[in-house]
Tab-separated table of C-alpha atoms in Angstrom:
chain	number	residue	atom	x	y	z
A	249	MET	CA	22.746	18.058	-74.845
A	250	SER	CA	20.686	15.967	-72.526
A	251	GLU	CA	18.117	13.657	-72.134
A	252	ALA	CA	16.222	16.584	-69.821
A	253	ALA	CA	16.802	18.912	-71.773
A	254	ASN	CA	15.056	17.713	-74.856
A	255	GLY	CA	12.378	16.515	-72.197
A	256	ALA	CA	12.430	13.111	-73.230
A	257	GLU	CA	10.718	10.648	-70.560
A	258	GLN	CA	12.493	9.650	-67.856
A	259	GLU	CA	11.381	6.556	-65.789
A	260	LEU	CA	12.473	6.768	-62.033
A	261	ASP	CA	13.222	4.229	-59.888
A	262	LEU	CA	10.213	4.200	-57.288
A	263	GLY	CA	11.720	1.248	-56.197
A	264	TRP	CA	12.150	2.859	-52.701
A	265	MET	CA	8.273	3.558	-51.538
A	266	GLU	CA	7.865	-0.179	-51.604
A	267	ARG	CA	10.440	-0.559	-48.648
A	268	THR	CA	8.154	0.036	-46.061
A	269	GLY	CA	7.994	-1.416	-41.716
A	270	PRO	CA	4.881	-4.022	-41.399
A	271	TRP	CA	2.054	-2.329	-43.616
A	272	GLU	CA	-2.206	-1.979	-42.848
A	273	THR	CA	-1.245	-0.862	-39.278
A	274	ARG	CA	-4.470	1.033	-37.473
A	275	ALA	CA	-4.686	2.147	-34.461
A	276	ALA	CA	-7.493	2.652	-32.571
A	277	PRO	CA	-7.994	5.192	-30.046
A	278	GLY	CA	-8.146	3.864	-26.643
A	279	LYS	CA	-10.012	6.048	-23.027
A	280	TYR	CA	-7.112	8.555	-23.215
A	281	GLY	CA	-6.836	8.974	-26.915
A	282	LEU	CA	-4.381	7.164	-28.938
A	283	THR	CA	-1.396	7.049	-27.336
A	284	ILE	CA	1.928	5.743	-26.960
A	285	ALA	CA	0.629	2.010	-25.690
A	286	ASP	CA	-1.748	2.437	-28.291
A	287	ILE	CA	0.592	2.384	-31.206
A	288	SER	CA	2.696	0.185	-29.652
A	289	ILE	CA	1.462	-2.628	-31.540
A	290	GLY	CA	2.703	-5.482	-33.665
A	291	ASP	CA	5.782	-4.950	-34.755
A	292	TYR	CA	6.035	-1.456	-33.851
A	293	GLY	CA	5.625	-2.846	-30.298
A	294	GLU	CA	8.625	-4.807	-30.287
A	295	ALA	CA	11.910	-3.131	-29.151
A	296	PRO	CA	14.783	-5.838	-29.494
A	297	GLU	CA	17.397	-6.885	-27.002
A	298	VAL	CA	20.223	-5.475	-28.813
A	299	SER	CA	19.909	-3.153	-31.115
A	300	ASP	CA	21.990	-2.286	-34.623
A	301	ASN	CA	20.385	0.736	-35.018
A	302	LEU	CA	23.051	3.621	-35.676
A	303	THR	CA	20.671	5.626	-37.977
A	304	GLY	CA	18.624	7.193	-36.093
A	305	ARG	CA	15.631	4.827	-37.949
A	306	PRO	CA	12.861	5.077	-36.367
A	307	ARG	CA	12.052	1.966	-34.517
A	308	GLY	CA	9.975	-0.303	-37.208
A	309	ALA	CA	10.911	1.918	-40.122
A	310	ALA	CA	12.639	-0.068	-43.495
A	311	ALA	CA	16.529	0.207	-43.180
A	312	ARG	CA	17.799	2.321	-46.021
A	313	PRO	CA	20.873	0.793	-47.242
A	314	ALA	CA	23.530	2.839	-47.283
A	315	SER	CA	22.396	4.771	-44.302
A	316	TYR	CA	24.697	7.475	-42.127
A	317	ARG	CA	25.954	7.063	-39.567
A	318	ILE	CA	24.379	9.563	-37.624
A	319	GLY	CA	24.238	8.447	-33.814
A	320	ALA	CA	26.928	7.472	-31.177
A	321	TYR	CA	24.282	5.434	-29.336
A	322	SER	CA	26.302	3.860	-26.457
A	323	VAL	CA	23.521	2.288	-24.592
A	324	ARG	CA	22.135	-0.325	-27.207
A	325	SER	CA	20.902	-2.848	-24.839
A	326	LYS	CA	16.958	-2.925	-23.497
A	327	ASN	CA	18.213	-3.911	-20.094
A	328	GLU	CA	20.324	-0.958	-20.127
A	329	ILE	CA	17.564	1.899	-20.333
A	330	TRP	CA	14.122	-0.025	-20.647
A	331	LEU	CA	11.095	0.507	-17.794
A	332	ASP	CA	7.704	-1.644	-18.737
A	333	ASN	CA	5.807	1.735	-17.670
A	334	ALA	CA	7.268	4.384	-19.865
A	335	SER	CA	4.426	4.739	-21.896
A	336	PHE	CA	2.502	5.367	-19.019
A	337	LEU	CA	4.766	8.192	-17.414
A	338	TYR	CA	5.241	9.625	-20.688
A	339	GLU	CA	1.663	10.271	-21.430
A	340	GLU	CA	0.739	11.543	-18.346
A	341	ALA	CA	3.858	14.148	-18.248
A	342	LEU	CA	2.136	15.583	-21.814
A	343	GLN	CA	-1.432	15.647	-19.698
A	344	ARG	CA	-0.746	17.351	-16.586
A	345	GLN	CA	2.043	19.664	-17.952
A	346	TRP	CA	1.483	22.979	-16.514
A	347	SER	CA	2.848	27.064	-16.564
A	348	SER	CA	4.830	28.439	-13.730
A	349	ALA	CA	3.669	31.759	-15.372
A	350	THR	CA	-0.552	31.329	-14.983
A	351	ASP	CA	-0.861	28.549	-13.279
A	352	VAL	CA	0.412	29.695	-9.563
A	353	PRO	CA	-1.400	32.494	-8.082
A	354	TRP	CA	1.241	34.693	-7.745
A	355	HIS	CA	-0.668	37.211	-6.340
A	356	THR	CA	-1.489	35.553	-3.204
A	357	ILE	CA	2.380	35.908	-2.150
A	358	GLU	CA	2.622	39.199	0.279
A	359	PRO	CA	5.724	40.896	2.068
A	360	LEU	CA	7.769	38.410	4.768
A	361	PRO	CA	9.605	38.899	7.734
A	362	ASP	CA	13.200	39.963	6.757
A	363	ASP	CA	14.484	36.587	7.663
A	364	VAL	CA	11.222	34.677	6.410
A	365	GLU	CA	12.193	35.671	3.217
A	366	GLN	CA	16.084	35.398	3.604
A	367	ALA	CA	15.083	31.821	4.632
A	368	GLU	CA	12.039	31.273	1.055
A	369	CYS	CA	15.129	32.623	-1.193
A	370	GLN	CA	17.979	30.578	0.064
A	371	LEU	CA	15.418	27.912	-0.897
A	372	ALA	CA	14.803	28.482	-3.831
A	373	THR	CA	18.265	29.146	-5.256
A	374	PHE	CA	18.928	26.001	-3.697
A	375	LEU	CA	15.965	24.275	-5.685
A	376	THR	CA	17.402	26.302	-8.671
A	377	GLU	CA	20.552	24.747	-8.788
A	378	VAL	CA	19.326	21.530	-8.193
A	379	GLU	CA	16.790	21.456	-10.971
A	380	PHE	CA	18.865	22.457	-13.491
A	381	VAL	CA	21.624	19.119	-12.581
A	382	ALA	CA	18.232	17.271	-12.661
A	383	GLY	CA	17.533	18.566	-16.303
A	384	ASP	CA	20.815	18.559	-18.071
A	385	VAL	CA	21.877	15.101	-16.964
A	386	PRO	CA	18.859	12.865	-18.157
A	387	ALA	CA	19.561	15.371	-21.598
A	388	ARG	CA	23.235	13.969	-22.733
A	389	TRP	CA	21.942	10.796	-22.411
A	390	VAL	CA	18.807	11.152	-24.708
A	391	SER	CA	20.980	11.495	-27.325
A	392	LEU	CA	23.224	8.491	-26.582
A	393	THR	CA	20.260	5.946	-26.995
A	394	THR	CA	19.037	4.158	-30.048
A	395	PRO	CA	15.653	5.271	-31.452
A	396	ASP	CA	14.854	1.370	-30.782
A	397	PHE	CA	14.225	2.490	-27.526
A	398	TYR	CA	12.151	5.501	-27.940
A	399	GLU	CA	9.769	4.864	-24.727
A	400	PRO	CA	11.897	5.451	-22.443
A	401	ARG	CA	13.671	8.156	-24.767
A	402	GLN	CA	11.034	10.397	-24.623
A	403	VAL	CA	10.208	9.968	-20.764
A	404	LEU	CA	13.697	11.851	-20.431
A	405	LEU	CA	13.177	14.245	-22.576
A	406	ALA	CA	9.768	15.058	-20.583
A	407	GLN	CA	11.646	15.158	-17.925
A	408	VAL	CA	13.972	17.931	-19.126
A	409	MET	CA	10.832	19.821	-19.925
A	410	ASP	CA	9.653	19.548	-16.385
A	411	GLU	CA	13.246	20.509	-14.655
A	412	SER	CA	13.287	23.707	-17.042
A	413	ARG	CA	10.352	24.741	-15.338
A	414	HIS	CA	10.765	23.490	-11.996
A	415	MET	CA	14.070	25.928	-12.728
A	416	ASP	CA	12.648	28.594	-13.751
A	417	VAL	CA	9.599	29.252	-11.165
A	418	PHE	CA	11.401	28.801	-8.256
A	419	ARG	CA	14.167	31.390	-9.637
A	420	LYS	CA	10.752	33.503	-9.758
A	421	ARG	CA	9.731	32.901	-6.752
A	422	ALA	CA	13.000	34.292	-5.485
A	423	LEU	CA	12.694	37.406	-7.625
A	424	ALA	CA	9.158	37.180	-6.501
A	425	ASN	CA	8.632	39.167	-3.398
A	426	GLY	CA	11.659	41.776	-2.565
A	427	GLY	CA	14.106	39.051	-1.923
A	428	GLY	CA	15.899	37.588	-4.383
A	429	LEU	CA	18.897	34.491	-5.148
A	430	MET	CA	21.102	33.152	-2.501
A	431	GLN	CA	24.317	31.857	-1.762
A	432	ALA	CA	25.492	29.121	-3.946
A	433	THR	CA	25.636	25.288	-2.091
A	434	GLY	CA	28.867	23.237	-2.407
A	435	ALA	CA	26.838	20.140	-1.947
A	436	THR	CA	25.125	20.524	-4.834
A	437	SER	CA	28.227	20.117	-7.143
A	438	GLY	CA	29.116	17.625	-4.859
A	439	PHE	CA	26.692	15.713	-5.758
A	440	VAL	CA	26.900	17.056	-9.564
A	441	GLY	CA	30.093	15.094	-9.632
A	442	SER	CA	28.681	11.875	-8.351
A	443	ILE	CA	26.260	11.334	-11.193
A	444	ASP	CA	28.824	12.167	-13.752
A	445	LEU	CA	30.814	9.803	-12.672
A	446	SER	CA	28.318	7.273	-13.520
A	447	ARG	CA	29.796	4.492	-15.967
A	448	ASP	CA	25.941	4.012	-17.337
A	449	PHE	CA	22.463	4.968	-17.381
A	450	THR	CA	21.239	2.754	-14.888
A	451	GLU	CA	24.462	4.114	-12.396
A	452	MET	CA	23.528	7.385	-13.248
A	453	SER	CA	19.566	6.261	-13.231
A	454	SER	CA	20.266	5.391	-9.266
A	455	ARG	CA	21.991	8.068	-8.613
A	456	LEU	CA	20.068	10.298	-10.095
A	457	HIS	CA	16.097	9.115	-10.097
A	458	VAL	CA	15.972	7.253	-7.567
A	459	SER	CA	17.966	9.311	-4.474
A	460	GLY	CA	18.783	12.068	-5.940
A	461	GLU	CA	14.921	13.439	-6.667
A	462	GLY	CA	13.993	11.217	-3.676
A	463	ALA	CA	15.435	13.312	-1.839
A	464	VAL	CA	14.028	16.180	-3.444
A	465	LEU	CA	10.088	14.627	-3.018
A	466	THR	CA	10.633	15.059	0.978
A	467	LEU	CA	11.569	18.540	-0.142
A	468	PHE	CA	8.715	19.428	-1.918
A	469	ARG	CA	5.915	17.482	0.689
A	470	MET	CA	7.836	19.634	3.583
A	471	GLY	CA	8.227	22.601	1.495
A	472	GLU	CA	4.039	22.900	0.993
A	473	LEU	CA	3.205	22.515	4.542
A	474	MET	CA	5.968	25.595	5.422
A	475	ALA	CA	4.548	27.543	2.661
A	476	GLN	CA	3.676	31.285	3.631
A	477	ASN	CA	1.422	31.591	1.279
A	478	GLU	CA	-0.876	30.139	-1.664
A	479	ALA	CA	1.888	30.759	-4.530
A	480	GLU	CA	4.221	28.627	-2.971
A	481	LYS	CA	2.012	25.851	-1.639
A	482	VAL	CA	1.207	25.253	-5.387
A	483	ILE	CA	4.189	25.515	-6.499
A	484	TYR	CA	5.373	22.405	-4.327
A	485	ARG	CA	2.561	20.590	-4.982
A	486	LEU	CA	2.489	20.762	-8.920
A	487	CYS	CA	7.028	20.510	-8.504
A	488	ALA	CA	6.115	17.573	-6.664
A	489	GLN	CA	3.686	15.999	-8.688
A	490	ASP	CA	6.502	15.696	-11.393
A	491	GLU	CA	9.434	14.819	-9.027
A	492	ALA	CA	6.928	11.425	-7.687
A	493	ARG	CA	7.108	10.551	-11.980
A	494	HIS	CA	11.197	10.965	-12.269
A	495	VAL	CA	11.225	8.749	-9.059
A	496	ALA	CA	8.167	6.741	-10.774
A	497	PHE	CA	10.877	6.282	-13.679
A	498	GLY	CA	14.399	5.118	-11.564
A	499	VAL	CA	12.513	2.625	-9.725
A	500	MET	CA	10.653	0.863	-13.230
A	501	HIS	CA	13.830	1.071	-14.393
A	502	LEU	CA	15.499	-0.828	-11.585
A	503	LEU	CA	13.058	-3.537	-11.332
A	504	TYR	CA	13.319	-4.303	-15.223
A	505	MET	CA	17.040	-4.448	-14.808
A	506	SER	CA	17.129	-6.577	-11.600
A	507	GLU	CA	14.874	-8.689	-12.850
A	508	THR	CA	17.022	-8.559	-16.383
A	509	ALA	CA	20.025	-9.005	-14.991
A	510	PRO	CA	20.245	-10.439	-11.311
A	511	GLU	CA	23.530	-10.353	-11.047
A	512	ARG	CA	24.272	-6.526	-11.394
A	513	ARG	CA	21.912	-5.804	-7.677
A	514	GLU	CA	24.489	-5.838	-5.680
A	515	GLU	CA	26.073	-2.988	-7.300
A	516	ILE	CA	22.947	-1.164	-7.711
A	517	HIS	CA	22.393	-1.376	-3.807
A	518	CYS	CA	25.333	0.496	-3.354
A	519	TYR	CA	24.810	3.237	-5.424
A	520	LEU	CA	21.530	3.508	-3.109
């Protein structure tokens, strides 16, 4: 009969509990609560220039011997994805979340002339396509990025949520006033193809965040000016505030890349 069955005491090895990251850490909340910038202190705030973390270990946590390799992290060099204000952009994304169901005054939409409604629905169809791409592409890169660079990962995850909300709000607009979805555009698929051919994150960010989302931001500003009712004004205004954050991500990443890898400046200029 085993010792366990006999009720004999067993000495368990609890040495694993002693393997921790830096201890006695006390992050203090600031003006906006306890943000991820507030917890980026000491060793926990230092992202490595090159990461060897292939196990999903949170940055700063003690490594566990014989851990499984769980991630195909191809983005492991800091300058491939880093930007200095990622924490700020993430917190802003959290603070400015909105609902397409309740924050848009849908009751202000009234019947429009057929040609105007068709134009509005064609634009809504196009923007639904565009926002699908803008959420789909960054999502692919999240799983390829080491957990050691979690700040930009968090921003990308917030962007995916933003874009899914944009996609549903424009679909709702197309179906809310007696119209419907119109014809898909061929130009969108060509744009997607050029982004999918990106060989690294910086190339993708140049094409998507700066060139692509910069153009869409202009469309949102124009959309607010040409809106036919208060609901459309609110839609374009709220989408624009999100889109400006996505453009800022790309601009700040390219700034960091150009400072840490100046030999790539001419290459990046070609993408733009």
